[in-house]
Every structure is written in structure tokens, then in C-alpha cells.
Amino acid sequence: MVTSECAPLAKTGGLADAVAGLSRALSLAGHDVRILMPHYASFDTNSSPYTTFPDGSGLRLCSDTLDGAELFLHHVPAFDSIDTIYTGDNRDAARFVALSFAAAWFGHAAKWQPDVIHCHDWHAALVPDVLQFIANEAVSNAREAADTPPTSPLSSVVPTVLTLHNIGYQGIFASAAIPAPQWTALSRQQLHEESAATVNFLKLGIQHATAITTVSPTYAKEILTPQFGMGLEDEIRKREAELTGILNGVDYATWDPRTDPYLNYHYSDDDSESKQIIRAALCDRLQLSPEPGAPVVGLVSRFAEQKGIDLFIDALPTLLNQTSTAFAILGSGDAELTSRLQLIAESSPSRVAFKAGYDEPLAHQIVAGSDFLIIPSRYEPCGLTQLYSLRYGTIPIVRSTGGLADTVKHFNPETGSGNGCVFNDADANALIWALTTSIEWFGNPNAWQRIKRNAMSEDHAWSKRVNDYTTLYEKAIDATFRIKAGKFVS
Ligand code: ADP
Ligand code: GLC
């Protein structure tokens, strides 16, 4: 696995949870998994030096594994002054180009050849190009040395799988952002086929990875269209035959109300007193005082355009007027959304609690202690918080898009089917409709018990996705082997 994030060590969102959860599940199923991630300056972890690479960077090996999956940290001394995971500027380009070279050198350094390299998001999307460059160099060096006829340049390339967790982040940089030695190497790979001035990491990965996955079947279809493809839809359509949508799983070692380390009480059934105690503790902590019989609606999110937080804020005054709901909100990101929410929270402190920032324990307490979790995303490749909330008996209220559409089915009180509330339009009125509908179910003990039972009985364990990934890895290996064997060369 080559990644920018892996929980719990480095996390800004679901990518970290997904890489950790999939790696653990593969390792528990008997696969030999090694994760390569940057060594961020803020790390406070036990790791020891492992090897040094030709560019002076090195690998450190963490003493803890993720259920056997080993975690390697790529340490570049020049990046020690950066105190965040992402900088949002050219230093990100330098960091992740360096990580891609480390991935290519890794097999040699660790004396261990992976069968497949699984690259996550734009941060690792240059790996196929770097591998190709190194293979080409090796072939041409060997040819010069032995004066032998050229062999296929692909002969020593390890198959790659690129997972698109979110196509809204592509890693677009001026080519000058890539440090000179790596740029010289990569430009021989014709990186700049369209424009010498710009490099789009994700686009190159889509063009050159052996196989491509994304994190839900619906998002796999959506990204073929201009509405969701973010300008890459044509490139993705060219690779449609190699694109698969595999739903993310849940790492129940971390997200389960039976064992959640961030909760003082635990529960496993849909009629639990412990959940009520956790809810009361959450309200205490956030100084919320919901009226008797009124629900608590939670929201835990990055504040980005994708997440539809503005729709929620637009709906909030009406929701406060027309219902007696209380809101527990945790989020970090966009400054304007943050100050709008702060104003509302200040004027209704007993009904709206808002914590700005990133807070892992509070995220768990909101998911566990709320009655509903609201996720009004404009687009959502998979979404993990709705999957967590199902297990906690916290009913998800979601917009019908991407992985939200694949995992949340609108409740029907007559048939008793469904696990949440689903609305279609990306506007405040749809959200108001969804919340008032959900409150009706909340007020009806039979409906409420039924929907909670439906939600909590679902199983989205990562172990259930292992088969899909190993089948895909085998196909990628097979495709590379056929190229090697000269049966076809694309
Ligand atoms: P995304 O990856 O797009 O942010 P996901 O639903 O896949 O969305 O994953 C979000 C993850 O990040 C969840 O584990 C959620 O609990 C966590 N998260 C989001 N915002 C915060 C926050 N402000 N504090 C703590 N955890 C957060
Ligand atoms: C991205 C997506 C989110 C997905 C997560 C993990 O951050 O926005 O929908 O769940 O990656 O795959």
C-alpha cells in the first residue's frame, strides 16, 4: 500500500481509515501487506531506521503492526520543518514524488518483491510512471552493458492498482514544482504529453495503472460523467474496462459500540440504556439541553464544498424554528462555513453545539451519542461515517449520491424495510423534508425500534471485501504476466 494517510497515525479523513482497515483485513486473511507512508514531522511513534535510499532519504519501520501489516515511514530530512500532513502548495508535489520513488526502490531495499503495489489517491498516483521509468533504465543499462537486443520495457514492472478515493483532489502542479532530478527522470516518461507546464498526478495514474478501483459501485458510474468526473471523465472512460467499484468496509476494531475505546459505556442492542447514558454525557459535554422527546442530530465532517455543509447551514434556522431538534456538530475546514455555524451556535447554545477542529474522541462520542447523523454531501465516493453510524444505531440522513446511495436505503414504515433517510435534491428544502420525516419515525416507538434494528444488524466488515480485492489483484498480476509473456503489448 502506498498512501499519504493511515489511521491512527496520520488521518485527515476516511482515506486513513480505509487504508488501515483494508490492510488489516488482508493481513488477517494471510496476505503479506506492507504500507508505505511519509514520515510526518509531527509523528510521535516508535520507529527505527531501516534503510537509506540513493537520494539520501530513508525508511523507518514502525514497531507496531496493523494486525501483521507492517508500516514503513519514508523520512526525507528536508521535510522535517513541515508540521502538517498536507501543505496545499508545491511542497506536497515534492513530498509525494519522493514517496513514489521510495515505493519503486522499496522492493530492492527490503529484499522483498510485492506481487502488487496498491496506490491510494493522487499522492501515490505517480508510482506506475516511476516504476516504468526505473524498468526502462534497467533495460537500457543492461542493453548497453551486454549489447543484447532490447526486451520489453515492461518486463520488470510490478502490477499497480490505483484506488480513487476522491477524484476532486488530483494533485495538479506546475512542472517546476517537481524537483529537478525527479523531473528529468519523469519527463522521459512523457509526463508532459499535453502541457509541459503542468502535471496532473491523478490523471497519469489513471492512464498508467494496471487496474483502477474506486470506493463504491455508484461512484464508479458517476465518475464517467462530466458532472462527477471533475474533468477526468474522458480519461476514466478510456480505462472503463479496468475500473471496478468496491464498497469500503468498516474497521470494527475501531468503530464498534461494543468496544469503542473512546466511550465509557458500551452497547450492542437497539434498546440500550448505555446509548442513552452516552447521549446524556455528550449533551453535558457540549452543554446541549434537548427538550424531552426531541432528537439529537450529529454531524461530523470535513468542511469542504463536497460535503454540502452550506445546505445544512441554510436549513438550520428553519429546523430550529419548526422542530425541537438539538444539533451536535464537529468539523474542520472552510473558514466561512465555520464562522456561519459559530454565529448560529452562539445564538442557540442549548440547541446547537459546534466544535471547530479535528477531534477523534469527540467524533466517536457524537456518532455514538446522537439519534441521527446527517450527511448532506453533494458527492460522496463512499463515505464512512454513515457506515459507522449504522452500527451505533444512529440513523443516517443522507443525500442520494455515490456510496451513500449504495449503503443507505430509505425507511418504509409500512414494510419495515430500510436503514435511514435518503433525500435527492442538493438544497435546504430537501434537507428540511428529510429531517422532519426522520423526526416522525423517531416519535413512533415501533418504527424507531425497527429502523434501529435494521441499521445495527448490518455488517460492513472489511473482511467481506477481501475477496473482491484479491480477485482484482490476481487479474492485475495476470494482465502484467501476459504482457511479459509477449502475448500482447499495449
Ligand atoms: P472523507 O474521507 O471524505 O472526509 P469519510 O466519511 O470517508 O469522508 O471519512 C471521514 C472520517 O474522518 C471519519 O472517520 C470521520 O469520523 C472523520 N472526521 C471527519 N471530520 C472530523 C473531525 N473534525 N474530527 C474528527 N474526525 C473527523
Ligand atoms: C474520500 C472520500 C470518502 C471515502 C474516503 C475513503 O475521502 O471523500 O467518500 O469514504 O475517501 O475511501
Coordinates of C-alpha atoms in Angstrom, one line a residue, residues 46 142 208 245 284 301 332 373:
N46 CA 8.2 4.2 17.9
A142 CA 21.6 -3.9 -19.4
H208 CA -0.9 4.1 -16.5
G245 CA -16.2 0.0 -7.8
D284 CA -23.4 17.5 29.1
S301 CA -17.3 16.2 8.7
S332 CA -12.9 21.5 10.4
L373 CA -26.2 11.6 11.8

